[in-house]
Each structure stands twice: as structure tokens, then as C-alpha cells.
């Protein structure tokens, strides 16, 4: 037994690289899976807690006729809802908008920090991000738009966790948009136009439709946004789900493949020791003693790796949580929560799998007799009768056969490089897809530069003054059953030059039909020829149209049709428009324009929306590169370990380092290239899984395809893989140089 | 003298645990001779051979082969020495498993500008029928013959054999030793065999006995017998 113990110490020393790298890999992947799952938990629970505590609305709506206060109470009783006026006034100063709310008591409450609620006249609590960006502190006197407020504290308003000025906006702007919450008395004194709207919470979900119909009947619904369609609320909610989803989908894949790789290398290591196993058997060590000792090979990286990983997951989780929560939203008070099942799985699974591998492999080996084991060199050599012609140099024969003749090792190498490539390329591919989207996504599909939303419904016979060269459009949102993404139906003038579009099949768009964008097609799973059903937001009337074709736009959930069709769907008499589009800026009166969108500015702002995803991608790139380097080292370590005796013999025979390298090691570059190439299509698949959530969350569809940009990403990826390979080899070559030739030969002795 | 070892010292470990693998060993071997270095296990034979083969260096003392002082050589020069002047045969054969018998020999033949004709050599060593067999398809004796062919194809001045019959039965051992004799006779190669097997000493021109790292006796064998006649 003492020899066996000594032997294990020696093995650990000899295989230090394996233990080190497999422990590090286990540690990193353990930390990652725990952090991902825990961040998902933290985020989901935090947002849910806020939604509940601050009584965030189920929906927000506006009506043409104001609902009187006593009617509100009646409606509340009759439909078992909480209903409160959620009106506000916007004060403007230059580019900046300060939105003033009264403090609510029933729906959409707010949380005050670092001070107290407003009590006196012209006191107010301010959203913290806006305050910080504009250099305002608690107790400051803040003058804005000709008014002066005493800032009594910071606030977070439940329905404004994600601070969008308009619910239709995609981007938040902390510099130019803030909220101040004041007393009713102050609110009444503010001289700005009031936007009246209502917020509702349904205590009984099934009352929603009846309630909406009743409101529409009595007060005429002007707009209605369910919270799932309101990004101010749905964005933080779905981000939690997104992170959890990513944690549930992507990180188990990563976890399993990394663990699987370690398992394979571990299995090979034990198999390559079968001569030694035979020696022990011949010496009379019992099988269970042998197995017990080999188990240590698996337990060390398993337990040390996952325990260190558990420790590392604490700062990882803190960083991930801070990143998601503190970057995107108004200040939220939170504590990181750990996902206990993930911790347990990450803690137990690696050790379990490693030990299981050791057990299976060593038991299988021990079935053979000592003699059989002793007579086998422990390498899965296949004698292959290829390239036997005399004129071929033995160097080449050796290279080819070292790959073909060791199918197990070659397979693990290819697999390892493939995994390393996926980990590395994933981030690059995601990044290039996003950059691609940013630069081409909007401009390619949209032919106009300016979009003017009008504040009235125009008749086609009277086009506003100064709008020559522009085209009238009617854009109306409709609800899609069981989807959080509303469809925006664009009724466009058939003669307009801005909508000469083609379908993805290459056909011209005939605006008498109904065309949806690619992202809409993917979100709602409808194809050309299918029927799409949607509801009017006001009266919930149902409409169905047959889809005539798909337009290549991965960013907007739009449907295009003629302005006549759109007017009919909206239930208008005659043909109407509510917006104008134009290639150039047009001199129409500012009085009739509700808001203007400049498409190129829009695409610049898209970058900001992508900010958080962008940062995730950088994490993936760095983490992937790290894992990639370690995996490459693990694989090269295995190759060198298995070729060690051969290398020593060649050294003894007088081959130079260069000759040995070219005959034994360099040939593996072919396997590296194969692994990399196989990894590319798989990376695209994994990237699509990773982006799957963005379809629901943002209504953006990422298409993973090979183009010039992704090709550059792949090339960079390959260079990194190549460098990782060369560095690993270099480190190993130094190790080889240090391998005492004598020692290495002794390793192979039978009667040691 | 072709080989001269003077005052060789090789130590392993430190302090109380120090092992004197070679403890001021002196010896000489003449050109074209067969020398057998005899000693029990752990006496320092392999250490001596490794130093002689330029695989390891002595802590003290000097060793000269054909007028060249190994102890003064750089790693590069030692590599050249192994490549051009030396043949090595190991107890565990250490053939390259991915290459056939012939290819194993050809691989080393490619190292020198003027190697022996591989086919002829293989035939002479009784491997004519096994040219295209892979090592695992050959018996231990046959593998050792391939190893000898591999060492001899580059016409070394010195052939070093470490327990070359250690893993073979007596019949195969005898055949392998006969080949060693044949090589010595045909090519005039100086041969150093290390072994713990007293019986092999019979075929040597010179017998060195080594114990605890010291050369304890150095005798010229006047009753040299043919390997064929040895009782192994
Ligand atoms: N690398 C080493 N580290 C420590 N001790 C060694 C090493 N190599 C050999 N020895 C010791 O040196 C002595 C001589 O070894 P060796 O030359 O292999 O003997 P032999 O070949 O005669 O059996 C032995 O006691 C052995 O344990
Ligand atoms: Mg020895």
C-alpha cells in the first residue's frame, strides 16, 4: 500500500498540469453556472417584489371622456379592480423633460430614499439617475422650467423602473428625462398641459375584457397598454426572465460540455496507466484498493474545483447582479440571492461524474488479467495499413498514423478544440450580429429618414401645409392574442416612393395585401399564406388577415398594407392618416406634430439599447477566451502526455527538438483546424439559442449568418485559438525539454 | 583508450537521504570490444550508461569517448553525439508503435547522411519476414532485434545496451546476444552491455563489476565464449 500511496503522490506531481487545469476549469464553470442562476433568481425576485410592493399597474389607458371620481369608485367595486388616475404634467426646458406626478395611493406607488416624501408646497422627490446626471442632491433647490423645487429625497416609481419618456420609446435617457413626485397642491399649481390617463390593477384577471368594454362604451377608449406591452414594466420583468432563461439554457450546456471534456481526458489518463495497474495487480494489491486509490484522481479536481468555484461564485454573482440591476434601471434596493439547487448541482455533479468515470474506466481495465495489462502499452493504437509505400518519408507516415491510428485521442482533441472554439466564438458572433444589426438593420428596410407623428387624425383630402414630398401614413397598434408584442399596422399610400419594398422571396410588395416583417413572422410564428388574428385595442374587436408575404426587417414588428385597408381595420369612415414620412426634413407646423423620429438618430440610439446585451457579450468573450485557453492547454497536455515516451525515445536517438516537434506534435494542428471548423456552425446555433429571448423581449430578431463581419470575427477567433495552441505547445515543449530522458524511459519500464 | 571514465560521481537527494548512484567510479573500455558491466539492482549501472550516452551528466569527474570529453559538451553537441556516434538499445525496446519494423529503422536512417542499407541489415538480423509488421504484432525477441537494427543502421561507433535481455526468455535472449556479437564482428562497433545477469559476462572481452556506485573489479575475460554456447 505504501508504494501505491507514493505512486499517487508521484502521479499528482507528474500530472500536475492536468490537475491544475481541470481544477481551474471546474472552478470557473461552477462559479459561472451558480452566478448565472443566482443572478436570474435575484433579478426575478427583486422585480416581482417591487411590482407587488409598489402595486404596479396591470394596464394603463386613456379615454376621450374623463372618468369622474365617483365613477372610479363604482367601477372598482363592480369589476373588483384598483383604479387610479395616473395623470402627469411634463415641464420642459431645452431638451430636458421633467415629468410631474402626484403621489399615488392605490396603483403605481413610489419609494422614497435618502430623505422624506414631499409635504410642503414646491417640494418634490426626484428620480435618482436623473438627479445624479444633472448634479442635483437631496435638499438642493432645483430650478427647472421657471419653477423651483426643494428636493426632499430620491424616489423610484413602480411603473417607471425603466425610465422611458414614452411607452413607445426604445431608449431611456437619464440626462434628459426625470420624474418628480409632488403633493396634489403643488401639482395643481404647475402650469403645463396635463396628460390624463388611468392605471388599473385587476384583482380578478377574468374581469379585464368586461371592464375594457365598459370603459370603451361609457368613456371611449383612446389608448390601452397592458403592462406586458409596456417596456417600462415589461423590460425589467423580462430581463429577469431573460437572465434566468440564459442561465437555464446556455450555462447548463457550457457546464456539461466542459465537465464532459474533463471526464474524457481523465478517462484517457487512467487508461494510459494500465501497465501500472497491471503491475499493482501482479504485486497482489486488491482490486478495491486499486480502485479506491484511482478515485482520488477524480475527487481532487472535482471537490477542489467546485469548492473553489462556489467561493468564486460569490463575487461573480455580485458582479452579474450589479451589472444587470444597477445599469439599466432606476435605483433598486436588493440583496443577492443564491440559487440553492444550482449550488448543489454545481458542487456535486463534477465530483460525481469524475469519480464515476474513474470507477467505470478502472473497473473495466481491472477485468483484464495482470498479464494482459502488462503487455499493453495503454494506448489505443490501431495498426493501420495505410501509406506503406517505401518512397513516403517516415516522418509523414508517423504524422498521418498518429492521427488516424489513435482515434480516441484524435476525437477528444477535435471535440476539445470544438468546445474551445464555441466558447470563444460565441461572444464574437453575438457581437458581430449586433453590430451588423445596428448598422444595417434599420436603414436597409426603411426608406424614409423623417417620421412625424401628428397630434390629430387627418383626412386624405387635406394634406398639411408644407408637407410636399412627404407621404401620409396611418400607424395603429393592435394586440396579438397571447403575445406581449403588439403589431403596428402601417397603412401606406400606394403611390408613395418610400414603400417600394420587396418580400424575402424577391416579389414586389402589393399593398392591397398584408405583409409582415421577418421579426413579426418569427415572434408570432406565422408564414406567408397563414392567417394572423389581432384585436383593436379600444373595442377589442377581432380581425383576421391572410399574410401575403414577409419583408426582411429584423427590428420592427410591423404589418404593411394600404392606407385604405388600415383605415377600414381601424373602423374609420373614409381614409385617414396620423403621421407623415419623408426623405428630407419638411417645414410643417410644429403645432400639429406630436413627435418626430429621425431614423439615423434612431439607429444611433439603438446602440444604447444594446448596451446591456453588449456588455454581456463582452463577458462571454472574455470568459470564453479564458475557458478556451485552458481547454486548449488541457488537450495539448493530454497529447504530449500520451506521446511522452515516444518523444523521449526520439530524443535519445538523437532527433533534435525541431524534428521531434514536426514529427509528433505539429500534426495536431490539423485536428485543431478540424475542431475549429466544426465549431463554427455549432456556434451559430448556440448564438441563436442565446438570442432567442431578444425576440420576445425587444422584438428584435438576430439572424446568425455568415457575412464579411462575422467572417472577421471568426478569423480573430481562429487567431486566438491558434495562439492558445502555440502557447500551450510552447509551455509543453519546455516541459518536454525538462523531461529527463532517463526518467521518461524509466516510466515505461515494466519491472520498475 | 576509446572510453575513459575518471572519478565519476553522481548523487541523488540531499543530506541524510543522499544516494551515491556513482561514487568515484573509474573505468576504461577499448575500441571494438564488448564490455559487460555487471552489478546488482540499484548499484549504479544505468546511471553510468546514461552518462556514457550523454543522457545525463556527472556531478564530478570526467568521461571521454573517442577523445571527446562528454562532460565539456553543450546540449547541442550531446545531441549531435547521440545522433552520429551512438546506438541505444533499451530493455523495453521502445519502438515507435505507429511505424512498422522497417519504418522504425528507416526513421533513424534518415538521421544520418550515409546509413546502412536497411533491407540488407534487416535481413542480416533475421527480420526479412517481418519488415511490414507493427511492433505489437512482433514477439519481444523480434522487437529487440528491430531495436538493434534501428541502433545499428546509422553505423554508430558505440552501442549501449541497458538490460537488453531483461524482458526476454532464455531462447530469445541468446538469439539477441548472438546478434550483438555479429554486429561487433561485422561492423567493429564498440559495445557496452549492462546487466545484473552474471551469465552474460561470458561473451565479454572485458567485465566490470560495480557495487554501490564503485567499480569493484575490472577484468579482461580470457575465457571468452560464444553467445551460442552460453547457458542462460
Ligand atoms: N532520478 C533519481 N532520483 C533518485 N534516486 C535515483 C534516481 N535514479 C537513480 N537513483 C538511485 O541511484 C541508485 C542507482 O540507480 P541505477 O543506476 O538505476 O541502478 P541500476 O541500474 O544498477 O539498478 C539507486 O539507488 C537508485 O535508487
Ligand atoms: Mg538499471
Short mmCIF file of C-alpha atoms in Angstrom, two decimals, chain A residues 46-322:
data_model
loop_
_atom_site.label_atom_id
_atom_site.label_comp_id
_atom_site.label_asym_id
_atom_site.label_seq_id
_atom_site.Cartn_x
_atom_site.Cartn_y
_atom_site.Cartn_z
CA UNK A 46 -36.36 41.64 -6.87
CA UNK A 47 -38.56 42.85 -9.70
CA UNK A 48 -41.51 40.78 -8.53
CA UNK A 49 -41.09 42.18 -5.06
CA UNK A 50 -41.07 45.73 -6.40
CA UNK A 51 -44.08 45.09 -8.61
CA UNK A 52 -46.04 43.79 -5.66
CA UNK A 53 -44.88 46.29 -3.09
CA UNK A 54 -45.33 49.33 -5.28
CA UNK A 55 -48.63 47.98 -6.65
CA UNK A 56 -47.60 48.30 -10.25
CA UNK A 57 -50.45 48.52 -12.75
CA UNK A 58 -51.73 45.69 -14.92
CA UNK A 59 -52.60 48.19 -17.61
CA UNK A 60 -52.68 51.88 -18.36
CA UNK A 61 -55.26 53.58 -20.55
CA UNK A 62 -56.63 56.90 -21.64
CA UNK A 63 -60.16 57.85 -22.66
CA UNK A 64 -61.79 60.58 -24.70
CA UNK A 65 -64.18 61.35 -21.84
CA UNK A 66 -62.80 61.89 -18.34
CA UNK A 67 -63.94 59.35 -15.76
CA UNK A 68 -65.43 61.17 -12.76
CA UNK A 69 -64.12 60.31 -9.27
CA UNK A 70 -67.32 58.71 -8.00
CA UNK A 71 -67.46 56.61 -11.17
CA UNK A 72 -63.96 55.35 -10.40
CA UNK A 73 -65.17 54.05 -7.06
CA UNK A 74 -68.18 52.42 -8.72
CA UNK A 75 -66.07 50.73 -11.37
CA UNK A 76 -63.67 49.49 -8.72
CA UNK A 77 -66.47 47.79 -6.84
CA UNK A 78 -68.25 46.42 -9.86
CA UNK A 79 -65.20 44.89 -11.54
CA UNK A 80 -63.04 44.25 -8.46
CA UNK A 81 -60.21 46.46 -9.71
CA UNK A 82 -57.94 49.12 -8.27
CA UNK A 83 -58.26 52.17 -10.45
CA UNK A 84 -56.43 55.45 -10.05
CA UNK A 85 -55.80 58.45 -12.20
CA UNK A 86 -52.16 58.33 -13.32
CA UNK A 87 -52.06 61.75 -14.92
CA UNK A 88 -48.95 63.84 -15.22
CA UNK A 89 -47.63 67.16 -16.43
CA UNK A 90 -44.44 67.50 -18.46
CA UNK A 91 -42.32 70.55 -17.79
CA UNK A 92 -39.76 71.23 -20.49
CA UNK A 93 -36.50 73.08 -20.52
CA UNK A 94 -34.49 72.79 -23.70
CA UNK A 95 -34.05 69.10 -24.46
CA UNK A 96 -34.96 68.09 -20.95
CA UNK A 97 -38.33 66.92 -19.73
CA UNK A 98 -39.33 66.70 -16.08
CA UNK A 99 -42.50 64.69 -15.55
CA UNK A 100 -44.56 65.70 -12.53
CA UNK A 101 -46.76 63.17 -10.73
CA UNK A 102 -48.91 63.41 -7.64
CA UNK A 103 -48.11 60.85 -5.01
CA UNK A 104 -50.31 57.82 -5.66
CA UNK A 105 -52.07 55.78 -3.02
CA UNK A 106 -53.62 52.83 -4.87
CA UNK A 107 -51.68 51.98 -8.02
CA UNK A 108 -48.09 52.71 -9.13
CA UNK A 109 -46.75 53.79 -5.76
CA UNK A 110 -43.28 55.15 -5.27
CA UNK A 111 -40.48 54.50 -2.82
CA UNK A 112 -38.66 57.36 -1.15
CA UNK A 113 -35.00 57.16 -0.15
CA UNK A 114 -32.35 59.37 1.41
CA UNK A 115 -34.90 61.87 2.70
CA UNK A 116 -38.63 62.21 3.07
CA UNK A 117 -41.72 62.47 0.91
CA UNK A 118 -42.76 65.86 -0.36
CA UNK A 119 -45.07 67.56 2.13
CA UNK A 120 -44.96 71.26 1.51
CA UNK A 121 -45.53 73.45 -1.49
CA UNK A 122 -42.96 73.02 -4.24
CA UNK A 123 -41.24 70.20 -2.50
CA UNK A 124 -40.58 67.05 -4.50
CA UNK A 125 -38.77 63.72 -4.64
CA UNK A 126 -36.65 63.18 -7.74
CA UNK A 127 -35.61 60.04 -9.61
CA UNK A 128 -32.02 59.34 -8.64
CA UNK A 129 -30.42 58.69 -12.04
CA UNK A 130 -31.70 61.97 -13.43
CA UNK A 131 -30.60 63.79 -10.27
CA UNK A 132 -27.11 62.32 -10.44
CA UNK A 133 -26.72 63.03 -14.17
CA UNK A 134 -27.75 66.63 -13.58
CA UNK A 135 -25.76 67.15 -10.40
CA UNK A 136 -28.71 67.57 -8.04
CA UNK A 137 -28.56 66.36 -4.42
CA UNK A 138 -31.15 65.96 -1.70
CA UNK A 139 -32.02 69.32 -0.04
CA UNK A 140 -30.92 71.24 -3.14
CA UNK A 141 -33.12 73.92 -4.54
CA UNK A 142 -33.70 72.78 -8.10
CA UNK A 143 -34.94 75.23 -10.63
CA UNK A 144 -36.39 73.88 -13.82
CA UNK A 145 -38.62 75.40 -16.47
CA UNK A 146 -39.07 78.55 -14.49
CA UNK A 147 -40.09 76.74 -11.31
CA UNK A 148 -38.16 75.97 -8.18
CA UNK A 149 -38.41 72.76 -6.19
CA UNK A 150 -36.87 71.70 -2.90
CA UNK A 151 -35.60 68.16 -3.40
CA UNK A 152 -36.61 66.28 -0.25
CA UNK A 153 -35.39 62.84 -1.31
CA UNK A 154 -34.90 60.37 -4.12
CA UNK A 155 -37.72 58.28 -5.50
CA UNK A 156 -38.34 55.17 -7.54
CA UNK A 157 -41.77 54.91 -9.14
CA UNK A 158 -43.07 51.38 -9.67
CA UNK A 159 -44.23 51.80 -13.25
CA UNK A 160 -41.05 53.67 -14.19
CA UNK A 161 -38.31 51.23 -13.23
CA UNK A 162 -37.16 51.52 -16.81
CA UNK A 163 -37.32 55.24 -17.44
CA UNK A 164 -38.83 55.70 -20.88
CA UNK A 165 -40.42 59.02 -21.66
CA UNK A 166 -42.98 57.42 -24.00
CA UNK A 167 -44.05 53.83 -23.70
CA UNK A 168 -43.36 53.51 -27.44
CA UNK A 169 -39.74 54.59 -26.95
CA UNK A 170 -37.00 52.06 -27.12
CA UNK A 171 -34.40 54.03 -25.23
CA UNK A 172 -34.07 55.62 -21.86
CA UNK A 173 -32.28 58.90 -21.41
CA UNK A 174 -31.23 59.65 -17.85
CA UNK A 175 -29.82 63.04 -18.73
CA UNK A 176 -32.93 64.42 -20.38
CA UNK A 177 -35.80 62.67 -18.66
CA UNK A 178 -36.66 62.57 -14.98
CA UNK A 179 -39.64 62.32 -12.67
CA UNK A 180 -40.55 64.45 -9.71
CA UNK A 181 -43.28 63.49 -7.27
CA UNK A 182 -45.05 66.34 -5.56
CA UNK A 183 -48.13 66.98 -3.41
CA UNK A 184 -51.54 67.41 -5.03
CA UNK A 185 -51.43 71.06 -4.11
CA UNK A 186 -48.14 71.64 -5.90
CA UNK A 187 -49.32 69.57 -8.86
CA UNK A 188 -52.34 71.81 -9.36
CA UNK A 189 -50.16 74.87 -9.41
CA UNK A 190 -47.90 73.64 -12.15
CA UNK A 191 -48.60 75.35 -15.39
CA UNK A 192 -48.16 72.71 -18.03
CA UNK A 193 -50.51 70.66 -20.14
CA UNK A 194 -51.85 67.67 -18.25
CA UNK A 195 -51.91 64.24 -19.81
CA UNK A 196 -54.79 62.37 -18.28
CA UNK A 197 -54.63 58.63 -18.05
CA UNK A 198 -55.59 55.84 -15.70
CA UNK A 199 -53.81 52.87 -14.19
CA UNK A 200 -55.62 49.71 -13.26
CA UNK A 201 -54.93 46.52 -11.33
CA UNK A 202 -57.29 43.61 -11.91
CA UNK A 203 -57.84 41.61 -8.76
CA UNK A 204 -59.65 39.13 -10.96
CA UNK A 205 -57.99 38.65 -14.28
CA UNK A 206 -61.15 37.41 -15.97
CA UNK A 207 -62.81 40.80 -15.49
CA UNK A 208 -60.37 42.52 -17.82
CA UNK A 209 -62.36 42.22 -21.03
CA UNK A 210 -65.68 43.27 -19.49
CA UNK A 211 -64.00 46.19 -17.79
CA UNK A 212 -62.41 47.37 -21.01
CA UNK A 213 -65.67 47.07 -22.94
CA UNK A 214 -67.50 49.03 -20.28
CA UNK A 215 -64.89 51.81 -20.24
CA UNK A 216 -64.96 51.97 -24.02
CA UNK A 217 -68.72 52.18 -24.04
CA UNK A 218 -69.02 54.92 -21.44
CA UNK A 219 -65.81 56.91 -21.90
CA UNK A 220 -64.44 55.81 -25.32
CA UNK A 221 -61.04 54.21 -25.08
CA UNK A 222 -58.28 56.25 -26.69
CA UNK A 223 -55.33 54.01 -25.81
CA UNK A 224 -54.78 50.88 -23.73
CA UNK A 225 -51.42 49.33 -22.92
CA UNK A 226 -51.25 46.12 -20.93
CA UNK A 227 -48.15 46.04 -18.71
CA UNK A 228 -46.61 43.26 -20.82
CA UNK A 229 -46.63 45.61 -23.78
CA UNK A 230 -45.28 48.49 -21.74
CA UNK A 231 -41.49 48.29 -21.80
CA UNK A 232 -41.21 50.47 -18.68
CA UNK A 233 -42.60 47.47 -16.83
CA UNK A 234 -42.04 44.53 -19.13
CA UNK A 235 -38.37 45.27 -19.73
CA UNK A 236 -37.28 44.73 -16.11
CA UNK A 237 -39.69 41.81 -15.77
CA UNK A 238 -38.50 40.07 -18.88
CA UNK A 239 -34.86 40.85 -18.19
CA UNK A 240 -35.08 38.75 -15.04
CA UNK A 241 -36.69 36.01 -17.04
CA UNK A 242 -34.13 36.53 -19.81
CA UNK A 243 -31.20 36.14 -17.46
CA UNK A 244 -32.84 33.12 -15.83
CA UNK A 245 -33.53 31.73 -19.28
CA UNK A 246 -29.94 32.28 -20.36
CA UNK A 247 -28.84 30.67 -17.11
CA UNK A 248 -31.18 27.77 -17.67
CA UNK A 249 -30.33 27.21 -21.32
CA UNK A 250 -26.82 28.36 -22.06
CA UNK A 251 -24.96 27.75 -18.84
CA UNK A 252 -26.01 24.09 -18.41
CA UNK A 253 -24.79 23.49 -21.96
CA UNK A 254 -21.47 25.13 -21.14
CA UNK A 255 -21.30 23.31 -17.83
CA UNK A 256 -21.98 19.90 -19.31
CA UNK A 257 -19.57 20.23 -22.21
CA UNK A 258 -16.72 21.45 -20.05
CA UNK A 259 -17.29 18.72 -17.47
CA UNK A 260 -17.62 16.15 -20.26
CA UNK A 261 -14.28 17.19 -21.67
CA UNK A 262 -12.54 16.85 -18.32
CA UNK A 263 -14.18 13.44 -17.96
CA UNK A 264 -12.84 12.30 -21.33
CA UNK A 265 -9.32 13.45 -20.62
CA UNK A 266 -9.46 11.88 -17.17
CA UNK A 267 -10.63 8.59 -18.65
CA UNK A 268 -7.76 8.59 -21.11
CA UNK A 269 -5.29 9.34 -18.38
CA UNK A 270 -6.31 6.31 -16.37
CA UNK A 271 -6.40 4.11 -19.43
CA UNK A 272 -2.86 5.16 -20.26
CA UNK A 273 -1.77 3.91 -16.84
CA UNK A 274 -2.94 0.37 -17.38
CA UNK A 275 0.59 -1.03 -17.33
CA UNK A 276 0.93 0.32 -13.84
CA UNK A 277 -2.42 -1.13 -12.91
CA UNK A 278 -1.15 -4.47 -14.12
CA UNK A 279 1.98 -4.12 -12.01
CA UNK A 280 -0.09 -3.46 -8.91
CA UNK A 281 -2.30 -6.43 -9.64
CA UNK A 282 0.76 -8.57 -10.13
CA UNK A 283 2.07 -7.31 -6.78
CA UNK A 284 -1.13 -8.51 -5.17
CA UNK A 285 -2.82 -5.22 -4.38
CA UNK A 286 -6.56 -5.92 -4.28
CA UNK A 287 -8.87 -4.53 -6.90
CA UNK A 288 -10.87 -2.48 -4.45
CA UNK A 289 -7.68 -0.94 -3.07
CA UNK A 290 -6.57 -0.03 -6.55
CA UNK A 291 -9.96 1.45 -7.42
CA UNK A 292 -10.11 3.37 -4.16
CA UNK A 293 -6.81 4.98 -4.94
CA UNK A 294 -7.65 5.85 -8.51
CA UNK A 295 -10.82 7.54 -7.28
CA UNK A 296 -8.59 10.22 -5.80
CA UNK A 297 -7.67 11.22 -9.35
CA UNK A 298 -11.27 12.26 -9.86
CA UNK A 299 -12.01 13.60 -6.43
CA UNK A 300 -9.18 16.12 -6.36
CA UNK A 301 -10.23 18.23 -9.38
CA UNK A 302 -13.90 17.59 -8.61
CA UNK A 303 -14.01 18.68 -5.00
CA UNK A 304 -11.27 21.30 -5.03
CA UNK A 305 -12.63 22.74 -8.27
CA UNK A 306 -16.23 23.01 -7.19
CA UNK A 307 -15.46 24.27 -3.70
CA UNK A 308 -13.23 27.00 -5.11
CA UNK A 309 -15.92 27.62 -7.72
CA UNK A 310 -18.52 28.03 -5.01
CA UNK A 311 -16.30 30.63 -3.37
CA UNK A 312 -15.68 32.39 -6.66
CA UNK A 313 -19.39 32.41 -7.43
CA UNK A 314 -19.96 34.98 -4.67
CA UNK A 315 -18.08 37.83 -6.36
CA UNK A 316 -19.32 36.58 -9.76
CA UNK A 317 -22.94 36.74 -8.62
CA UNK A 318 -22.44 40.16 -7.04
CA UNK A 319 -20.87 41.47 -10.24
CA UNK A 320 -23.51 39.96 -12.53
CA UNK A 321 -26.37 41.22 -10.37
CA UNK A 322 -24.91 44.68 -10.03
#
